[in-house]
């Protein structure tokens, strides 16, 4: 059998390690395909394992997708979309596609809690993991956060629980397998990743795969106030539990995690105690720094708060962040790469938020976003563009200092509403660079 691992990042490396040890794939000829150029040392983990005498074949560089039809089975990494012409050609030629996620579901002996949504997956998954852990559950966290799921298999048994944070790209492969989560959680769903999905329908269909094969003795949790979350839940044969939380914001996802934990028998006092200690995740409404500003002839100091919300790669997520600070003077830093999304809803939120004093735009789509903002009739609103990210942060900081009145405060919110790949490695790299700039600002 000829097997290809398509994409060789975190999940691809975990998959290679698993395939080498698996009796099921004994004797298979494995190739690693990746657009990036790797050094030999980075792509040659110890061989070992059943049936392997040679290192995998490596196909790197811009032509890595050529000749996919030569393989019998291709494991696709989540970052490589199905809508690529080379992949569609291979499918038409009868090549079977799978993924590390599908393989994990097929082999996992444990009970799986699958969590998906457009945003909030990481926060909900991590908080639920902490609650269950504090309640004594044999629980593991995997997927986009935690360990790669396949790495957990040797530790799992029928009494274990695994919380999987799942993206639309990971869920695309679950359509053709009967494997399913014991518990599914569908968070807020709204348009996203339209640069990588054929259309909006394909995106929603991928999310719905989490519910598709559930049985009567399973359960699915969803948000009552989100039509698409509710619609996906109807596709499940399991028990349906609707949740009403606060509109937008982290607390809504806290409610989801707490409700699932209570359903599984966690005592209320332990749930509350864990939530009180939970500080949230990095790059998600993360308070980076508070600057105290003393003004002449006044004893009281004013404050400038810097928030890092780099994980906001979607306009609606940034709208939620703006809504969170609706009563406070605010400066928004936004921009990056568009994922095929509409920024009208962001412009509406900025128009309605009377306390936004400045919008600083940077990145590939700064002109595009500005077009939506120029018609806003608000004499106090400043709209500015900068090419350099560090300059953008320094400009808004100086603007905030000059705009402060005694005993007041300003929020500087970095919530890009866009993908990061125009200027950064990923959203985490973008957030880390923002934090570094902020921490180095001279008061």
Coordinates of C-alpha atoms in Angstrom, one line a residue:
X1 CA 0.0 0.0 0.0
X2 CA 1.2 3.5 -0.9
X3 CA 0.4 6.0 1.8
X4 CA 0.9 9.8 1.7
X5 CA 1.0 12.1 4.7
X6 CA -0.2 15.4 3.2
X7 CA 1.2 18.2 5.4
X8 CA 4.0 17.7 7.9
X9 CA 3.4 20.0 10.8
X10 CA 2.3 18.9 14.4
X11 CA -0.4 16.5 13.3
X12 CA 1.5 15.1 10.4
X13 CA 4.5 14.2 12.6
X14 CA 2.2 12.5 15.1
X15 CA 0.6 10.5 12.3
X16 CA 4.0 9.3 11.0
X17 CA 5.0 8.2 14.4
X18 CA 1.7 6.3 14.8
X19 CA 1.8 4.6 11.3
X20 CA 5.3 3.3 11.9
X21 CA 4.2 1.5 15.0
X22 CA 0.8 0.3 13.7
X23 CA 0.4 -3.4 12.7
X24 CA -2.5 -2.3 10.5
X25 CA -0.1 -0.4 8.2
X26 CA 2.7 -3.0 8.3
X27 CA 4.7 -2.9 5.1
X28 CA 3.2 0.3 3.7
X29 CA 5.3 2.7 1.7
X30 CA 5.0 6.1 3.2
X31 CA 5.6 9.4 1.6
X32 CA 5.7 12.8 3.3
X33 CA 4.3 15.7 1.2
X34 CA 4.7 19.3 2.3
X35 CA 4.9 22.7 0.6
X36 CA 7.6 23.8 3.0
X37 CA 11.2 22.8 2.7
X38 CA 12.4 20.8 5.7
X39 CA 15.9 19.8 6.8
X40 CA 16.6 16.0 6.9
X41 CA 17.0 16.1 10.6
X42 CA 13.5 17.7 11.1
X43 CA 11.8 15.1 8.9
X44 CA 13.6 11.9 9.9
X45 CA 12.3 10.8 13.3
X46 CA 13.7 7.4 14.4
X47 CA 12.3 4.7 12.0
X48 CA 11.6 1.6 14.1
X49 CA 8.2 0.0 14.4
X50 CA 6.5 -2.9 12.7
X51 CA 7.5 -3.5 9.0
X52 CA 9.7 -0.5 8.4
X53 CA 13.3 -0.7 7.1
X54 CA 13.5 2.5 5.2
X55 CA 12.8 6.2 6.0
X56 CA 9.7 7.7 4.3
X57 CA 10.0 9.3 0.9
X58 CA 10.0 13.1 1.1
X59 CA 8.4 15.3 -1.5
X60 CA 8.8 19.0 -0.5
X61 CA 8.4 22.3 -2.3
X62 CA 5.9 23.9 -4.6
X63 CA 5.2 20.7 -6.6
X64 CA 4.3 18.6 -3.6
X65 CA 0.7 18.1 -4.8
X66 CA 1.8 16.6 -8.2
X67 CA 0.9 13.0 -8.8
X68 CA -1.4 12.4 -5.8
X69 CA -3.2 9.8 -8.0
X70 CA -0.2 7.5 -7.5
X71 CA -1.2 6.8 -3.8
X72 CA -3.8 4.4 -2.4
X73 CA -4.5 6.3 0.8
X74 CA -3.7 10.0 1.6
X75 CA -3.9 11.4 5.2
X76 CA -4.7 15.1 4.8
X77 CA -3.7 17.6 7.4
X78 CA -6.4 20.1 8.4
X79 CA -4.4 23.1 6.9
X80 CA -4.7 21.7 3.4
X81 CA -8.2 22.3 2.0
X82 CA -10.2 19.7 0.0
X83 CA -11.1 22.3 -2.7
X84 CA -7.6 22.2 -4.2
X85 CA -7.7 21.0 -7.8
X86 CA -5.0 18.4 -7.3
X87 CA -7.0 16.8 -4.4
X88 CA -10.2 16.8 -6.4
X89 CA -8.5 15.1 -9.3
X90 CA -7.1 12.4 -7.0
X91 CA -10.6 11.8 -5.5
X92 CA -12.0 11.4 -9.0
X93 CA -9.2 8.8 -9.7
X94 CA -10.3 6.7 -6.8
X95 CA -7.7 7.7 -4.2
X96 CA -9.0 7.3 -0.7
X97 CA -8.6 10.2 1.7
X98 CA -8.6 10.1 5.5
X99 CA -7.1 12.1 8.4
X100 CA -5.5 11.7 11.8
X101 CA -8.8 12.8 13.3
X102 CA -10.8 10.1 11.4
X103 CA -8.3 7.5 12.3
X104 CA -8.4 8.5 16.0
X105 CA -12.2 8.2 16.1
X106 CA -12.1 4.8 14.4
X107 CA -9.5 3.4 16.9
X108 CA -10.4 5.3 20.2
X109 CA -11.7 3.1 23.0
X110 CA -12.5 6.1 25.2
X111 CA -15.6 8.3 25.4
X112 CA -15.1 11.4 23.3
X113 CA -16.5 14.9 23.9
X114 CA -16.3 16.7 20.6
X115 CA -16.4 20.5 20.7
X116 CA -16.8 22.7 17.6
X117 CA -18.0 26.2 16.7
X118 CA -16.6 29.2 14.8
X119 CA -15.0 30.7 17.9
X120 CA -14.7 29.7 21.5
X121 CA -13.6 26.1 21.0
X122 CA -10.3 26.4 22.8
X123 CA -11.8 28.3 25.8
X124 CA -14.7 25.8 26.2
X125 CA -12.5 22.7 25.7
X126 CA -9.8 23.9 28.2
X127 CA -12.3 25.0 30.9
X128 CA -14.3 21.7 30.6
X129 CA -11.0 19.7 30.8
X130 CA -10.0 21.6 34.0
X131 CA -13.4 21.1 35.6
X132 CA -13.5 17.4 34.8
X133 CA -9.9 17.0 36.0
X134 CA -10.8 18.7 39.3
X135 CA -13.8 16.4 39.6
X136 CA -11.6 13.3 39.3
X137 CA -12.4 12.2 35.8
X138 CA -9.7 10.3 33.8
X139 CA -9.8 13.0 31.1
X140 CA -7.5 14.1 28.3
X141 CA -7.4 17.2 26.1
X142 CA -6.5 16.9 22.4
X143 CA -7.2 18.2 18.9
X144 CA -6.1 21.8 18.0
X145 CA -5.0 22.2 21.6
X146 CA -3.4 19.7 24.0
X147 CA -1.7 16.7 22.5
X148 CA -2.2 15.4 19.0
X149 CA -5.0 12.9 19.4
X150 CA -3.2 9.9 18.1
X151 CA -0.5 10.3 20.7
X152 CA -3.1 9.5 23.4
X153 CA -4.2 6.1 22.1
X154 CA -1.8 4.0 24.2
X155 CA -3.1 5.5 27.4
X156 CA -6.8 5.3 26.7
X157 CA -9.4 2.7 27.8
X158 CA -13.2 2.5 28.0
X159 CA -13.2 4.5 31.2
X160 CA -11.3 7.4 29.8
X161 CA -12.7 10.7 28.5
X162 CA -11.1 12.7 25.7
X163 CA -12.1 16.3 24.9
X164 CA -11.4 17.1 21.3
X165 CA -11.4 20.6 20.0
X166 CA -12.4 20.2 16.3
X167 CA -12.2 22.6 13.4
X168 CA -14.3 22.5 10.2
X169 CA -11.3 21.1 8.4
X170 CA -10.9 18.2 10.8
X171 CA -14.6 17.5 10.7
X172 CA -14.8 17.2 6.9
X173 CA -13.4 13.6 7.2
X174 CA -16.0 12.3 9.6
X175 CA -18.8 12.2 7.0
X176 CA -17.9 8.7 5.8
X177 CA -17.2 7.1 9.1
X178 CA -19.7 5.8 11.7
X179 CA -17.4 7.0 14.5
X180 CA -18.9 9.8 16.6
X181 CA -18.6 11.6 19.9
X182 CA -20.5 10.4 23.0
X183 CA -21.1 14.1 23.7
X184 CA -21.1 16.9 21.1
X185 CA -21.0 20.6 21.8
X186 CA -22.0 23.0 19.1
X187 CA -20.9 26.6 20.0
X188 CA -21.8 29.7 18.0
X189 CA -21.7 29.1 14.3
X190 CA -21.2 32.0 11.8
X191 CA -19.5 32.3 8.4
X192 CA -15.7 31.7 8.4
X193 CA -12.9 30.1 6.4
X194 CA -14.6 30.9 3.1
X195 CA -11.2 31.2 1.5
X196 CA -10.7 27.5 2.1
X197 CA -14.2 26.1 1.8
X198 CA -16.0 25.9 -1.6
X199 CA -18.9 27.9 -0.1
X200 CA -20.8 28.6 3.1
X201 CA -22.9 25.4 2.8
X202 CA -19.7 23.3 2.8
X203 CA -18.5 25.0 5.9
X204 CA -21.8 24.3 7.8
X205 CA -21.9 20.8 6.5
X206 CA -18.4 20.1 7.9
X207 CA -19.5 21.4 11.3
X208 CA -22.6 19.2 11.2
X209 CA -20.6 16.0 10.7
X210 CA -20.0 16.1 14.5
X211 CA -23.7 15.3 15.0
X212 CA -24.4 13.1 12.0
X213 CA -23.7 9.6 13.4
X214 CA -24.7 10.1 17.1
X215 CA -26.9 7.5 18.7
X216 CA -29.9 7.8 21.0
X217 CA -27.8 7.3 24.1
X218 CA -25.5 10.1 23.1
X219 CA -26.0 13.9 23.9
X220 CA -25.6 17.1 22.0
X221 CA -25.4 20.6 23.6
X222 CA -26.1 23.7 21.6
X223 CA -26.8 27.4 22.0
X224 CA -30.5 28.3 21.7
X225 CA -29.8 31.8 20.4
X226 CA -27.7 30.7 17.5
X227 CA -29.8 29.4 14.6
X228 CA -27.0 27.3 13.0
X229 CA -25.9 25.8 16.3
X230 CA -29.6 24.7 16.8
X231 CA -29.9 23.5 13.2
X232 CA -26.9 21.2 13.6
X233 CA -28.1 19.8 16.8
X234 CA -31.3 18.6 15.1
X235 CA -29.2 16.3 12.9
X236 CA -28.2 14.3 16.0
X237 CA -30.2 11.3 17.2
X238 CA -29.0 11.9 20.7
X239 CA -30.5 13.8 23.6
X240 CA -30.6 17.6 22.7
X241 CA -29.8 20.1 25.4
X242 CA -30.1 23.8 24.5
X243 CA -28.3 26.4 26.5
X244 CA -29.0 30.1 26.9
X245 CA -26.0 32.2 27.9
X246 CA -25.0 35.8 27.8
X247 CA -24.8 37.2 24.2
X248 CA -21.3 36.9 22.9
X249 CA -18.2 36.9 25.1
X250 CA -16.4 34.3 27.1
X251 CA -19.1 33.8 29.7
X252 CA -21.3 32.1 27.2
X253 CA -18.7 29.4 26.6
X254 CA -18.2 29.1 30.4
X255 CA -21.9 28.3 30.6
X256 CA -21.5 25.6 28.0
X257 CA -18.5 24.0 29.8
X258 CA -20.3 24.1 33.2
X259 CA -23.5 22.6 31.8
X260 CA -21.7 19.6 30.2
X261 CA -19.8 19.1 33.4
X262 CA -23.0 19.1 35.5
X263 CA -24.6 16.7 33.0
X264 CA -21.7 14.3 33.7
X265 CA -22.2 14.5 37.4
X266 CA -19.7 17.2 38.6
X267 CA -20.6 18.8 41.9
X268 CA -21.7 22.4 41.5
X269 CA -19.2 23.7 44.1
X270 CA -16.2 22.2 42.1
X271 CA -17.5 23.7 38.8
X272 CA -17.8 27.2 40.4
X273 CA -14.4 26.9 42.0
X274 CA -12.7 25.9 38.8
X275 CA -14.4 28.7 36.8
X276 CA -13.3 31.3 39.4
X277 CA -9.7 30.2 39.0
X278 CA -9.8 30.0 35.2
X279 CA -7.9 32.9 33.6
X280 CA -8.8 32.2 30.0
X281 CA -6.5 31.4 27.2
X282 CA -3.6 33.3 25.7
X283 CA -4.4 35.5 22.7
X284 CA -8.1 35.6 23.7
X285 CA -9.1 38.8 25.4
X286 CA -5.8 38.6 27.3
X287 CA -4.9 41.6 29.4
X288 CA -1.2 42.2 28.6
X289 CA -0.4 45.4 30.4
X290 CA -1.9 48.2 32.5
X291 CA -0.1 51.6 32.2
X292 CA -0.7 54.1 34.9
X293 CA -0.6 57.7 33.6
X294 CA -0.1 60.6 36.0
X295 CA -1.4 63.9 34.6
X296 CA -0.1 67.3 35.7
X297 CA -1.8 68.9 38.7
X298 CA -3.9 65.8 39.4
X299 CA -3.3 63.3 42.2
X300 CA -5.3 60.4 40.7
X301 CA -3.7 58.4 37.9
X302 CA -5.5 57.5 34.7
X303 CA -5.1 54.0 33.2
X304 CA -4.5 52.5 29.7
X305 CA -5.3 48.8 29.4
X306 CA -3.8 46.7 26.5
X307 CA -5.8 43.6 25.5
X308 CA -4.5 40.9 23.1
X309 CA -7.3 39.2 21.1
X310 CA -5.1 38.0 18.3
X311 CA -7.2 34.8 18.0
X312 CA -10.0 36.9 16.6
X313 CA -9.6 36.0 12.9
X314 CA -13.2 36.7 12.1
X315 CA -15.2 40.0 12.1
X316 CA -17.9 38.6 14.3
X317 CA -15.3 37.7 17.0
X318 CA -14.1 41.3 17.0
X319 CA -17.7 42.5 17.2
X320 CA -18.0 40.4 20.4
X321 CA -14.8 41.9 21.8
X322 CA -16.1 45.5 21.1
X323 CA -19.4 44.6 22.7
X324 CA -17.5 43.4 25.8
X325 CA -16.1 46.9 26.3
X326 CA -19.2 48.9 25.2
X327 CA -19.2 51.3 28.2
X328 CA -15.5 52.1 28.0
X329 CA -13.3 54.4 25.8
X330 CA -11.8 52.2 23.2
X331 CA -9.1 52.1 20.5
X332 CA -9.3 49.2 18.1
X333 CA -6.3 47.8 16.2
X334 CA -7.5 45.5 13.3
X335 CA -6.4 44.1 10.0
X336 CA -4.6 41.2 8.3
X337 CA -5.7 38.8 5.6
X338 CA -9.3 38.5 4.6
X339 CA -10.7 34.9 4.6
X340 CA -13.5 35.7 2.1
X341 CA -15.6 37.4 4.8
X342 CA -17.7 40.6 4.8
X343 CA -16.7 43.5 7.1
X344 CA -20.1 45.3 7.0
X345 CA -21.0 43.8 10.4
X346 CA -17.7 45.1 11.9
X347 CA -18.4 48.6 10.5
X348 CA -21.9 48.5 12.0
X349 CA -20.5 47.6 15.4
X350 CA -18.0 50.4 15.2
X351 CA -20.8 52.9 14.2
X352 CA -23.0 51.8 17.1
X353 CA -20.2 51.8 19.7
X354 CA -20.1 55.5 20.6
X355 CA -17.0 55.3 22.8
X356 CA -14.6 54.0 20.1
X357 CA -12.2 56.9 19.6
X358 CA -9.8 55.4 17.0
X359 CA -9.6 52.5 14.6
X360 CA -6.0 51.7 13.6
X361 CA -5.8 49.5 10.5
X362 CA -2.8 47.5 9.3
X363 CA -2.1 44.5 7.1
X364 CA -3.1 43.3 3.7
X365 CA -6.8 44.2 4.0
X366 CA -6.5 47.7 5.7
X367 CA -7.8 49.5 2.7
X368 CA -10.7 47.1 2.3
X369 CA -11.8 47.6 5.9
X370 CA -11.4 51.3 5.7
X371 CA -13.9 51.4 2.8
X372 CA -16.6 50.2 5.2
X373 CA -15.7 52.8 7.8
X374 CA -15.4 56.0 5.9
X375 CA -19.2 56.6 5.9
X376 CA -19.5 56.6 9.7
X377 CA -20.7 59.9 11.0
X378 CA -18.8 60.3 14.2
X379 CA -16.7 63.4 14.6
X380 CA -14.7 61.8 17.5
X381 CA -13.7 58.7 15.6
X382 CA -10.3 58.7 14.0
X383 CA -9.5 56.2 11.3
X384 CA -5.8 55.6 10.5
X385 CA -3.7 53.2 8.5
X386 CA -0.1 52.1 9.1
X387 CA 2.1 49.7 7.2
X388 CA 4.4 48.9 10.1
X389 CA 2.8 46.9 13.0
X390 CA 5.0 48.3 15.7
X391 CA 4.4 51.8 14.6
X392 CA 0.6 51.2 14.7
X393 CA 0.8 50.1 18.3
X394 CA 3.0 53.1 19.3
X395 CA 0.7 55.6 17.5
X396 CA -2.4 54.4 19.3
X397 CA -0.6 54.4 22.6
X398 CA 0.4 58.1 22.2
X399 CA -3.1 58.9 21.0
X400 CA -4.6 57.3 24.2
X401 CA -2.2 59.2 26.5
X402 CA -3.1 62.5 24.9
X403 CA -6.8 61.8 25.0
X404 CA -7.0 60.8 28.6
X405 CA -8.8 63.1 31.1
X406 CA -8.1 62.9 34.8
X407 CA -9.2 59.7 36.6
X408 CA -10.3 58.0 33.4
X409 CA -9.2 55.0 31.4
X410 CA -8.7 53.8 27.8
X411 CA -8.9 50.3 26.4
X412 CA -6.5 49.5 23.5
X413 CA -7.9 46.4 22.0
X414 CA -5.9 44.3 19.5
X415 CA -8.6 42.3 17.8
X416 CA -7.7 41.9 14.1
X417 CA -10.9 40.4 12.7
X418 CA -8.6 38.8 10.1
X419 CA -6.2 36.0 9.5
X420 CA -2.5 36.5 10.3
X421 CA -0.7 34.9 7.4
X422 CA 0.0 38.2 5.5
X423 CA 2.6 39.3 8.0
X424 CA 3.0 36.5 10.7
X425 CA 3.5 32.8 11.0
X426 CA 0.1 32.4 12.7
X427 CA -2.3 34.1 15.2
X428 CA -0.1 33.1 18.1
X429 CA 3.0 34.6 16.5
X430 CA 1.0 37.8 15.8
X431 CA -0.2 37.9 19.4
X432 CA 3.2 37.3 20.8
X433 CA 4.7 40.1 18.7
X434 CA 1.9 42.5 20.0
X435 CA 2.7 41.6 23.6
X436 CA 6.4 42.1 23.0
X437 CA 5.8 45.6 21.6
X438 CA 3.4 46.5 24.4
X439 CA 5.8 45.3 27.1
X440 CA 8.6 47.3 25.6
X441 CA 6.7 50.6 25.4
X442 CA 8.3 53.4 27.3
X443 CA 5.9 55.1 29.7

